[in-house]
Every structure is written in structure tokens, then in C-alpha cells.
PDB file of C-alpha atoms in Angstrom:
ATOM      1  CA  ALA T1287      -3.159  12.136  -3.483  1.00  0.00           C
ATOM      2  CA  GLN T1288       0.002  13.856  -4.769  1.00  0.00           C
ATOM      3  CA  SER T1289      -0.097  16.118  -7.636  1.00  0.00           C
ATOM      4  CA  VAL T1290       2.436  18.140  -9.993  1.00  0.00           C
ATOM      5  CA  ALA T1291       1.860  21.254 -11.904  1.00  0.00           C
ATOM      6  CA  GLN T1292       4.129  22.661 -14.713  1.00  0.00           C
ATOM      7  CA  PRO T1293       2.475  25.851 -15.622  1.00  0.00           C
ATOM      8  CA  GLU T1294       4.359  26.479 -18.794  1.00  0.00           C
ATOM      9  CA  ASP T1295       3.882  24.029 -21.732  1.00  0.00           C
ATOM     10  CA  GLN T1296       6.775  25.868 -23.428  1.00  0.00           C
ATOM     11  CA  VAL T1297      10.025  27.798 -22.426  1.00  0.00           C
ATOM     12  CA  ASN T1298      12.150  29.637 -24.827  1.00  0.00           C
ATOM     13  CA  VAL T1299      15.547  31.086 -23.942  1.00  0.00           C
ATOM     14  CA  ALA T1300      18.425  32.350 -25.801  1.00  0.00           C
ATOM     15  CA  GLU T1301      21.792  30.358 -25.554  1.00  0.00           C
ATOM     16  CA  GLY T1302      24.002  31.645 -22.835  1.00  0.00           C
ATOM     17  CA  ASN T1303      21.085  33.031 -20.849  1.00  0.00           C
ATOM     18  CA  PRO T1304      19.801  31.592 -17.489  1.00  0.00           C
ATOM     19  CA  LEU T1305      16.609  29.320 -17.665  1.00  0.00           C
ATOM     20  CA  THR T1306      14.040  28.447 -15.220  1.00  0.00           C
ATOM     21  CA  VAL T1307      11.445  25.645 -15.729  1.00  0.00           C
ATOM     22  CA  LYS T1308       8.743  25.939 -13.065  1.00  0.00           C
ATOM     23  CA  CYS T1309       7.191  23.144 -10.964  1.00  0.00           C
ATOM     24  CA  THR T1310       4.996  23.211  -7.872  1.00  0.00           C
ATOM     25  CA  TYR T1311       3.411  20.011  -6.240  1.00  0.00           C
ATOM     26  CA  SER T1312       0.912  19.016  -3.436  1.00  0.00           C
ATOM     27  CA  VAL T1313       1.291  16.152  -1.211  1.00  0.00           C
ATOM     28  CA  SER T1314      -0.048  15.077   2.198  1.00  0.00           C
ATOM     29  CA  GLY T1315       3.247  14.183   3.681  1.00  0.00           C
ATOM     30  CA  ASN T1316       6.870  15.155   3.028  1.00  0.00           C
ATOM     31  CA  PRO T1317       7.728  15.229  -0.781  1.00  0.00           C
ATOM     32  CA  TYR T1318      10.497  13.559  -2.856  1.00  0.00           C
ATOM     33  CA  LEU T1319      10.992  15.672  -5.712  1.00  0.00           C
ATOM     34  CA  PHE T1320      12.621  14.661  -9.127  1.00  0.00           C
ATOM     35  CA  TRP T1321      13.519  16.203 -12.328  1.00  0.00           C
ATOM     36  CA  TYR T1322      13.757  14.160 -15.646  1.00  0.00           C
ATOM     37  CA  VAL T1323      14.597  15.142 -19.003  1.00  0.00           C
ATOM     38  CA  GLN T1324      13.542  13.444 -22.281  1.00  0.00           C
ATOM     39  CA  TYR T1325      15.064  13.766 -25.522  1.00  0.00           C
ATOM     40  CA  PRO T1326      13.254  12.770 -28.671  1.00  0.00           C
ATOM     41  CA  ASN T1327      12.694   8.935 -29.006  1.00  0.00           C
ATOM     42  CA  ARG T1328      14.867   8.373 -25.727  1.00  0.00           C
ATOM     43  CA  GLY T1329      13.698   7.321 -22.380  1.00  0.00           C
ATOM     44  CA  LEU T1330      13.586   9.863 -19.433  1.00  0.00           C
ATOM     45  CA  GLN T1331      16.878  10.658 -17.985  1.00  0.00           C
ATOM     46  CA  PHE T1332      17.456  11.585 -14.227  1.00  0.00           C
ATOM     47  CA  LEU T1333      18.832  14.814 -13.425  1.00  0.00           C
ATOM     48  CA  LEU T1334      18.554  15.380  -9.841  1.00  0.00           C
ATOM     49  CA  LYS T1335      16.257  14.942  -6.744  1.00  0.00           C
ATOM     50  CA  TYR T1336      15.451  16.514  -3.490  1.00  0.00           C
ATOM     51  CA  ILE T1337      14.874  14.085  -0.532  1.00  0.00           C
ATOM     52  CA  THR T1338      16.012  16.143   2.420  1.00  0.00           C
ATOM     53  CA  GLY T1339      18.648  18.506   3.469  1.00  0.00           C
ATOM     54  CA  ASP T1340      19.594  21.645   1.649  1.00  0.00           C
ATOM     55  CA  ASN T1341      17.115  23.267  -0.364  1.00  0.00           C
ATOM     56  CA  LEU T1342      19.391  23.803  -3.435  1.00  0.00           C
ATOM     57  CA  VAL T1343      20.060  20.555  -5.076  1.00  0.00           C
ATOM     58  CA  LYS T1344      22.649  20.256  -7.855  1.00  0.00           C
ATOM     59  CA  GLY T1345      22.316  17.755 -10.617  1.00  0.00           C
ATOM     60  CA  SER T1346      23.678  16.491 -13.901  1.00  0.00           C
ATOM     61  CA  TYR T1347      24.545  18.789 -16.984  1.00  0.00           C
ATOM     62  CA  GLY T1348      24.834  21.883 -14.714  1.00  0.00           C
ATOM     63  CA  PHE T1349      21.105  21.978 -13.705  1.00  0.00           C
ATOM     64  CA  GLU T1350      19.986  22.739 -10.319  1.00  0.00           C
ATOM     65  CA  ALA T1351      16.811  23.075  -8.387  1.00  0.00           C
ATOM     66  CA  GLU T1352      15.601  24.980  -5.359  1.00  0.00           C
ATOM     67  CA  PHE T1353      13.153  23.385  -2.929  1.00  0.00           C
ATOM     68  CA  ASN T1354      10.690  25.819  -1.641  1.00  0.00           C
ATOM     69  CA  LYS T1355       8.283  24.417   1.100  1.00  0.00           C
ATOM     70  CA  SER T1356       6.292  27.344   1.840  1.00  0.00           C
ATOM     71  CA  GLN T1357       5.767  27.842  -2.035  1.00  0.00           C
ATOM     72  CA  THR T1358       5.615  24.312  -2.668  1.00  0.00           C
ATOM     73  CA  SER T1359       7.654  24.649  -5.587  1.00  0.00           C
ATOM     74  CA  PHE T1360      10.878  23.065  -7.014  1.00  0.00           C
ATOM     75  CA  HIS T1361      11.812  25.077 -10.046  1.00  0.00           C
ATOM     76  CA  LEU T1362      14.848  24.004 -12.329  1.00  0.00           C
ATOM     77  CA  LYS T1363      17.277  26.349 -13.175  1.00  0.00           C
ATOM     78  CA  LYS T1364      20.599  26.494 -15.187  1.00  0.00           C
ATOM     79  CA  PRO T1365      22.886  29.689 -15.021  1.00  0.00           C
ATOM     80  CA  SER T1366      23.634  29.574 -18.827  1.00  0.00           C
ATOM     81  CA  ALA T1367      21.663  27.554 -21.604  1.00  0.00           C
ATOM     82  CA  LEU T1368      22.995  25.593 -24.037  1.00  0.00           C
ATOM     83  CA  VAL T1369      21.254  24.533 -27.492  1.00  0.00           C
ATOM     84  CA  SER T1370      21.839  20.895 -26.433  1.00  0.00           C
ATOM     85  CA  ASP T1371      19.520  21.524 -23.460  1.00  0.00           C
ATOM     86  CA  SER T1372      16.518  21.802 -25.661  1.00  0.00           C
ATOM     87  CA  ALA T1373      14.234  18.862 -24.594  1.00  0.00           C
ATOM     88  CA  LEU T1374      11.220  17.987 -22.679  1.00  0.00           C
ATOM     89  CA  TYR T1375      11.332  18.145 -18.907  1.00  0.00           C
ATOM     90  CA  PHE T1376       9.317  16.404 -16.217  1.00  0.00           C
ATOM     91  CA  CYS T1377       8.942  17.137 -12.596  1.00  0.00           C
ATOM     92  CA  ALA T1378       7.851  14.279 -10.495  1.00  0.00           C
ATOM     93  CA  VAL T1379       6.840  14.125  -6.978  1.00  0.00           C
ATOM     94  CA  ARG T1380       6.365  11.110  -4.341  1.00  0.00           C
ATOM     95  CA  ASP T1381       4.622  11.307  -0.975  1.00  0.00           C
ATOM     96  CA  ASN T1382       7.134  10.252   1.543  1.00  0.00           C
ATOM     97  CA  GLY T1383       4.486   9.904   3.927  1.00  0.00           C
ATOM     98  CA  ASN T1384       2.458   7.540   1.889  1.00  0.00           C
ATOM     99  CA  TYR T1385       3.016   3.913   1.378  1.00  0.00           C
ATOM    100  CA  GLY T1386       2.396   3.930  -2.140  1.00  0.00           C
ATOM    101  CA  GLN T1387       5.628   3.938  -4.135  1.00  0.00           C
ATOM    102  CA  ASN T1388       4.246   5.549  -7.318  1.00  0.00           C
ATOM    103  CA  PHE T1389       5.705   8.728  -8.842  1.00  0.00           C
ATOM    104  CA  VAL T1390       3.377  11.385 -10.099  1.00  0.00           C
ATOM    105  CA  PHE T1391       4.783  13.260 -12.991  1.00  0.00           C
ATOM    106  CA  GLY T1392       3.806  16.633 -14.430  1.00  0.00           C
ATOM    107  CA  PRO T1393       2.527  17.172 -17.972  1.00  0.00           C
ATOM    108  CA  GLY T1394       6.029  18.436 -18.850  1.00  0.00           C
ATOM    109  CA  THR T1395       7.590  21.500 -20.097  1.00  0.00           C
ATOM    110  CA  ARG T1396       9.180  21.835 -23.822  1.00  0.00           C
ATOM    111  CA  LEU T1397      12.570  23.899 -23.425  1.00  0.00           C
ATOM    112  CA  SER T1398      13.866  25.350 -26.596  1.00  0.00           C
ATOM    113  CA  VAL T1399      16.969  27.097 -26.361  1.00  0.00           C
ATOM    114  CA  LEU T1400      17.781  29.319 -29.299  1.00  0.00           C
ATOM    115  CA  PRO T1401      21.301  29.963 -30.893  1.00  0.00           C
TER     116      PRO T1401
ATOM    117  CA  GLY P1071      27.104  -0.600 -16.961  1.00  0.00           C
ATOM    118  CA  ALA P1072      23.899  -1.619 -18.841  1.00  0.00           C
ATOM    119  CA  GLY P1073      20.705   0.409 -18.520  1.00  0.00           C
ATOM    120  CA  VAL P1074      17.223  -0.696 -18.296  1.00  0.00           C
ATOM    121  CA  SER P1075      16.300  -2.379 -21.705  1.00  0.00           C
ATOM    122  CA  GLN P1076      12.889  -2.941 -23.261  1.00  0.00           C
ATOM    123  CA  THR P1077      11.625  -4.994 -26.170  1.00  0.00           C
ATOM    124  CA  PRO P1078      10.261  -4.309 -28.662  1.00  0.00           C
ATOM    125  CA  SER P1079      11.061  -1.006 -29.109  1.00  0.00           C
ATOM    126  CA  ASN P1080       7.919  -0.773 -31.421  1.00  0.00           C
ATOM    127  CA  LYS P1081       5.034  -3.015 -31.432  1.00  0.00           C
ATOM    128  CA  VAL P1082       2.131  -2.647 -34.100  1.00  0.00           C
ATOM    129  CA  THR P1083      -0.737  -4.814 -33.586  1.00  0.00           C
ATOM    130  CA  GLU P1084      -4.552  -5.047 -34.611  1.00  0.00           C
ATOM    131  CA  LYS P1085      -7.512  -4.057 -32.165  1.00  0.00           C
ATOM    132  CA  GLY P1086      -8.428  -7.191 -30.034  1.00  0.00           C
ATOM    133  CA  LYS P1087      -4.968  -8.727 -30.309  1.00  0.00           C
ATOM    134  CA  TYR P1088      -2.760  -9.736 -27.268  1.00  0.00           C
ATOM    135  CA  VAL P1089       0.726  -8.104 -26.717  1.00  0.00           C
ATOM    136  CA  GLU P1090       3.480  -8.601 -24.230  1.00  0.00           C
ATOM    137  CA  LEU P1091       5.930  -5.991 -23.668  1.00  0.00           C
ATOM    138  CA  ARG P1092       9.343  -6.924 -21.876  1.00  0.00           C
ATOM    139  CA  CYS P1093      11.490  -5.056 -19.254  1.00  0.00           C
ATOM    140  CA  ASP P1094      14.948  -5.949 -18.155  1.00  0.00           C
ATOM    141  CA  PRO P1095      16.107  -3.876 -15.287  1.00  0.00           C
ATOM    142  CA  ILE P1096      19.345  -2.864 -14.191  1.00  0.00           C
ATOM    143  CA  SER P1097      21.146  -5.822 -12.432  1.00  0.00           C
ATOM    144  CA  GLY P1098      20.534  -5.769  -8.764  1.00  0.00           C
ATOM    145  CA  HIS P1099      17.773  -3.363  -8.823  1.00  0.00           C
ATOM    146  CA  THR P1100      14.981  -4.831  -6.480  1.00  0.00           C
ATOM    147  CA  ALA P1101      11.975  -2.299  -7.510  1.00  0.00           C
ATOM    148  CA  LEU P1102      10.572  -2.353 -10.988  1.00  0.00           C
ATOM    149  CA  TYR P1103       7.928   0.149 -12.297  1.00  0.00           C
ATOM    150  CA  TRP P1104       5.565   0.160 -15.302  1.00  0.00           C
ATOM    151  CA  TYR P1105       4.317   3.572 -16.681  1.00  0.00           C
ATOM    152  CA  ARG P1106       2.335   4.841 -19.776  1.00  0.00           C
ATOM    153  CA  GLN P1107       3.115   7.928 -21.696  1.00  0.00           C
ATOM    154  CA  SER P1108       0.677   9.311 -24.317  1.00  0.00           C
ATOM    155  CA  LEU P1109       1.449  11.875 -26.722  1.00  0.00           C
ATOM    156  CA  GLY P1110       2.161  15.184 -25.031  1.00  0.00           C
ATOM    157  CA  GLN P1111       1.670  14.141 -21.612  1.00  0.00           C
ATOM    158  CA  GLY P1112       3.947  12.917 -18.752  1.00  0.00           C
ATOM    159  CA  PRO P1113       4.190   9.338 -17.849  1.00  0.00           C
ATOM    160  CA  GLU P1114       1.185   7.858 -15.838  1.00  0.00           C
ATOM    161  CA  PHE P1115       1.964   5.120 -13.196  1.00  0.00           C
ATOM    162  CA  LEU P1116       0.783   1.485 -13.842  1.00  0.00           C
ATOM    163  CA  ILE P1117       2.338  -0.948 -11.516  1.00  0.00           C
ATOM    164  CA  TYR P1118       5.191  -1.341  -9.023  1.00  0.00           C
ATOM    165  CA  PHE P1119       6.813  -4.426  -8.038  1.00  0.00           C
ATOM    166  CA  GLN P1120       9.105  -5.045  -5.163  1.00  0.00           C
ATOM    167  CA  GLY P1121      10.889  -8.284  -5.820  1.00  0.00           C
ATOM    168  CA  THR P1122       8.526 -10.721  -7.257  1.00  0.00           C
ATOM    169  CA  GLY P1123       5.379  -9.122  -6.048  1.00  0.00           C
ATOM    170  CA  ALA P1124       3.354  -6.336  -7.288  1.00  0.00           C
ATOM    171  CA  ALA P1125       3.345  -3.909  -4.346  1.00  0.00           C
ATOM    172  CA  ASP P1126       1.077  -1.419  -5.951  1.00  0.00           C
ATOM    173  CA  ASP P1127      -0.970  -2.129  -9.091  1.00  0.00           C
ATOM    174  CA  SER P1128      -3.529   0.688  -8.670  1.00  0.00           C
ATOM    175  CA  GLY P1129      -2.506   2.587 -11.881  1.00  0.00           C
ATOM    176  CA  LEU P1130      -3.557  -0.497 -14.020  1.00  0.00           C
ATOM    177  CA  PRO P1131      -6.416   1.019 -16.134  1.00  0.00           C
ATOM    178  CA  ASN P1132      -8.349  -2.179 -16.276  1.00  0.00           C
ATOM    179  CA  ASP P1133      -8.436  -6.102 -16.113  1.00  0.00           C
ATOM    180  CA  ARG P1134      -7.214  -6.333 -19.595  1.00  0.00           C
ATOM    181  CA  PHE P1135      -3.708  -5.083 -18.483  1.00  0.00           C
ATOM    182  CA  PHE P1136      -1.560  -7.549 -16.334  1.00  0.00           C
ATOM    183  CA  ALA P1137       2.143  -7.595 -15.306  1.00  0.00           C
ATOM    184  CA  VAL P1138       4.401 -10.274 -13.976  1.00  0.00           C
ATOM    185  CA  ARG P1139       7.881 -10.479 -12.555  1.00  0.00           C
ATOM    186  CA  PRO P1140       8.293 -14.135 -11.684  1.00  0.00           C
ATOM    187  CA  GLU P1141      11.919 -14.370 -10.604  1.00  0.00           C
ATOM    188  CA  GLY P1142      12.365 -10.687  -9.431  1.00  0.00           C
ATOM    189  CA  SER P1143      14.356  -9.488 -12.351  1.00  0.00           C
ATOM    190  CA  VAL P1144      12.546  -9.422 -15.972  1.00  0.00           C
ATOM    191  CA  SER P1145       9.104  -8.205 -16.078  1.00  0.00           C
ATOM    192  CA  THR P1146       6.454  -8.412 -18.697  1.00  0.00           C
ATOM    193  CA  LEU P1147       3.605  -6.307 -19.109  1.00  0.00           C
ATOM    194  CA  LYS P1148       0.438  -8.038 -20.666  1.00  0.00           C
ATOM    195  CA  ILE P1149      -2.348  -6.463 -22.622  1.00  0.00           C
ATOM    196  CA  GLN P1150      -5.313  -8.606 -23.686  1.00  0.00           C
ATOM    197  CA  ARG P1151      -7.904  -7.474 -26.281  1.00  0.00           C
ATOM    198  CA  THR P1152      -6.124  -4.402 -27.178  1.00  0.00           C
ATOM    199  CA  GLU P1153      -8.079  -1.216 -27.950  1.00  0.00           C
ATOM    200  CA  ARG P1154      -7.003   1.764 -29.899  1.00  0.00           C
ATOM    201  CA  GLY P1155      -6.786   3.685 -26.791  1.00  0.00           C
ATOM    202  CA  ASP P1156      -3.752   1.546 -25.663  1.00  0.00           C
ATOM    203  CA  SER P1157      -1.646   3.271 -28.003  1.00  0.00           C
ATOM    204  CA  ALA P1158       1.082   4.918 -26.043  1.00  0.00           C
ATOM    205  CA  VAL P1159       4.588   4.563 -25.292  1.00  0.00           C
ATOM    206  CA  TYR P1160       5.063   2.055 -22.279  1.00  0.00           C
ATOM    207  CA  LEU P1161       7.961   3.010 -19.891  1.00  0.00           C
ATOM    208  CA  CYS P1162       9.771   0.879 -17.601  1.00  0.00           C
ATOM    209  CA  ALA P1163      11.874   1.904 -14.762  1.00  0.00           C
ATOM    210  CA  SER P1164      13.902   0.294 -12.020  1.00  0.00           C
ATOM    211  CA  SER P1165      15.459   1.272  -8.673  1.00  0.00           C
ATOM    212  CA  PHE P1166      17.966  -0.299  -6.292  1.00  0.00           C
ATOM    213  CA  GLY P1167      15.594   0.157  -3.446  1.00  0.00           C
ATOM    214  CA  GLU P1168      12.084   1.358  -3.055  1.00  0.00           C
ATOM    215  CA  LYS P1169      13.147   4.918  -2.083  1.00  0.00           C
ATOM    216  CA  GLU P1170      15.879   5.293  -4.671  1.00  0.00           C
ATOM    217  CA  THR P1171      16.132   7.162  -7.839  1.00  0.00           C
ATOM    218  CA  GLN P1172      14.203   5.534 -10.682  1.00  0.00           C
ATOM    219  CA  TYR P1173      16.216   4.766 -14.036  1.00  0.00           C
ATOM    220  CA  PHE P1174      14.112   4.519 -17.093  1.00  0.00           C
ATOM    221  CA  GLY P1175      14.275   2.277 -20.342  1.00  0.00           C
ATOM    222  CA  PRO P1176      13.790   3.816 -23.809  1.00  0.00           C
ATOM    223  CA  GLY P1177      10.311   2.611 -23.858  1.00  0.00           C
ATOM    224  CA  THR P1178       8.163   0.530 -26.162  1.00  0.00           C
ATOM    225  CA  ARG P1179       5.898   2.426 -28.537  1.00  0.00           C
ATOM    226  CA  LEU P1180       2.492   0.392 -29.187  1.00  0.00           C
ATOM    227  CA  LEU P1181       0.377   1.232 -31.721  1.00  0.00           C
ATOM    228  CA  VAL P1182      -3.012  -0.526 -31.999  1.00  0.00           C
ATOM    229  CA  LEU P1183      -4.510  -0.119 -35.508  1.00  0.00           C
TER     230      LEU P1183
END
């Protein structure tokens, strides 16, 4: 069965600094990897995904993520953080080799961008 | 265009009661998913529909939980004999196809007293 780990409960970064939110995964087949963001009292918003192809994926709001197969990681990055980026971030994986269609989400990482 | 909508946004009920939660997916999306999110945790998969049929219901915690999608669009998650442990935010998502990105609704916050 697939699994996702987000090793940091909380990430604090100063506005204007680069940010990284970490994600590692485990699947038996090829992974489909996703990042979602959740603002207070709102549903999850899609940021970006990796299915195949270029390991560096660019998404919404200036975010990007790098797929690293050898390290089974898919860390979320942004070159310059904004206060408005403060939210809860979830990494999710689906096993492409598995006929089950469900995602497994990580526990989430709370990002705080300090002005 | 319109996103995924869920009603009600909040539901308070008493232990032992029956509740129904509704999800309206994005028009044209054939796949629909239900998740449950407890405080401080990531969403937990419950059930997935492809069209009218439940393609994967392996995440339903027990037989008190049931979901339908009779016409392949709107879905209803039904919880019988609610327990306090059922309190959570129930999220619905839809996608154009089974391998496409899932788009989430705002959720229904269920509180069982």
C-alpha cells in the first residue's frame, strides 16, 4: 500500500526567503504525486502534480516541486515566500500501478511566512 | 466555472441519528471521491465512484457508512446511527477521468453531540 510522509509539522520562513516543504512517499508501482494547499475553513486547492516527464514541475502561485525517484521525494518549493502563502500543505500519492483510485494524503505541514 | 459544492456546510446532530451529506461535482466530471478529514490530519479516503458505480469503497470505516450516486452526478454520503467519533470534515472531490487531478469542495463539517 502507498504511504506519504511529511516530516515537518510546521515550517517557518521569513517573507522573501525561499521555502521548502518536504514530502517522501512509498508506492509499489510508479507514483502520481500531488500537492494541495488548504486555507482556513476552505477546501483543498490543487497546486501541482507529477505524472511523468520532467522531474521539475511548476504549478500555481509560483510553486514548484522536484520529483526525485532515488530519494522517493517530492519536495515543494518557492523561491520567494509571501505572507499569503501561510496555510496547510498536503502531499498526496497515488500508485499508478495499482488499480485502486484513491489518494493517500500526508498529515500536512503548516507553513507560516513571517513578515 | 462552478466548482465542487457540498451541502450543508455544517451539520450538528445527536448521537444515534441519521445524516446525509450532499456533493455536487463539477459538471462533466465522471469520477467522484469522498474523504474524511479529522482535526490535524490529512484527508482519509472513503469511497470512489466512476459514473454511477462505486469503483472502490475500501475506505468506508464500517457498514454505518454508505454512499450513492444514482445518476452519475450528485452523490450523497449517508451515515446511520452516528457516533461522536464520526465528527470530522467530510470532503468531496471530482475529476474528469480516473487519472485526472481531483478538485475538492469546501467540505461539510459534521459534529455529533
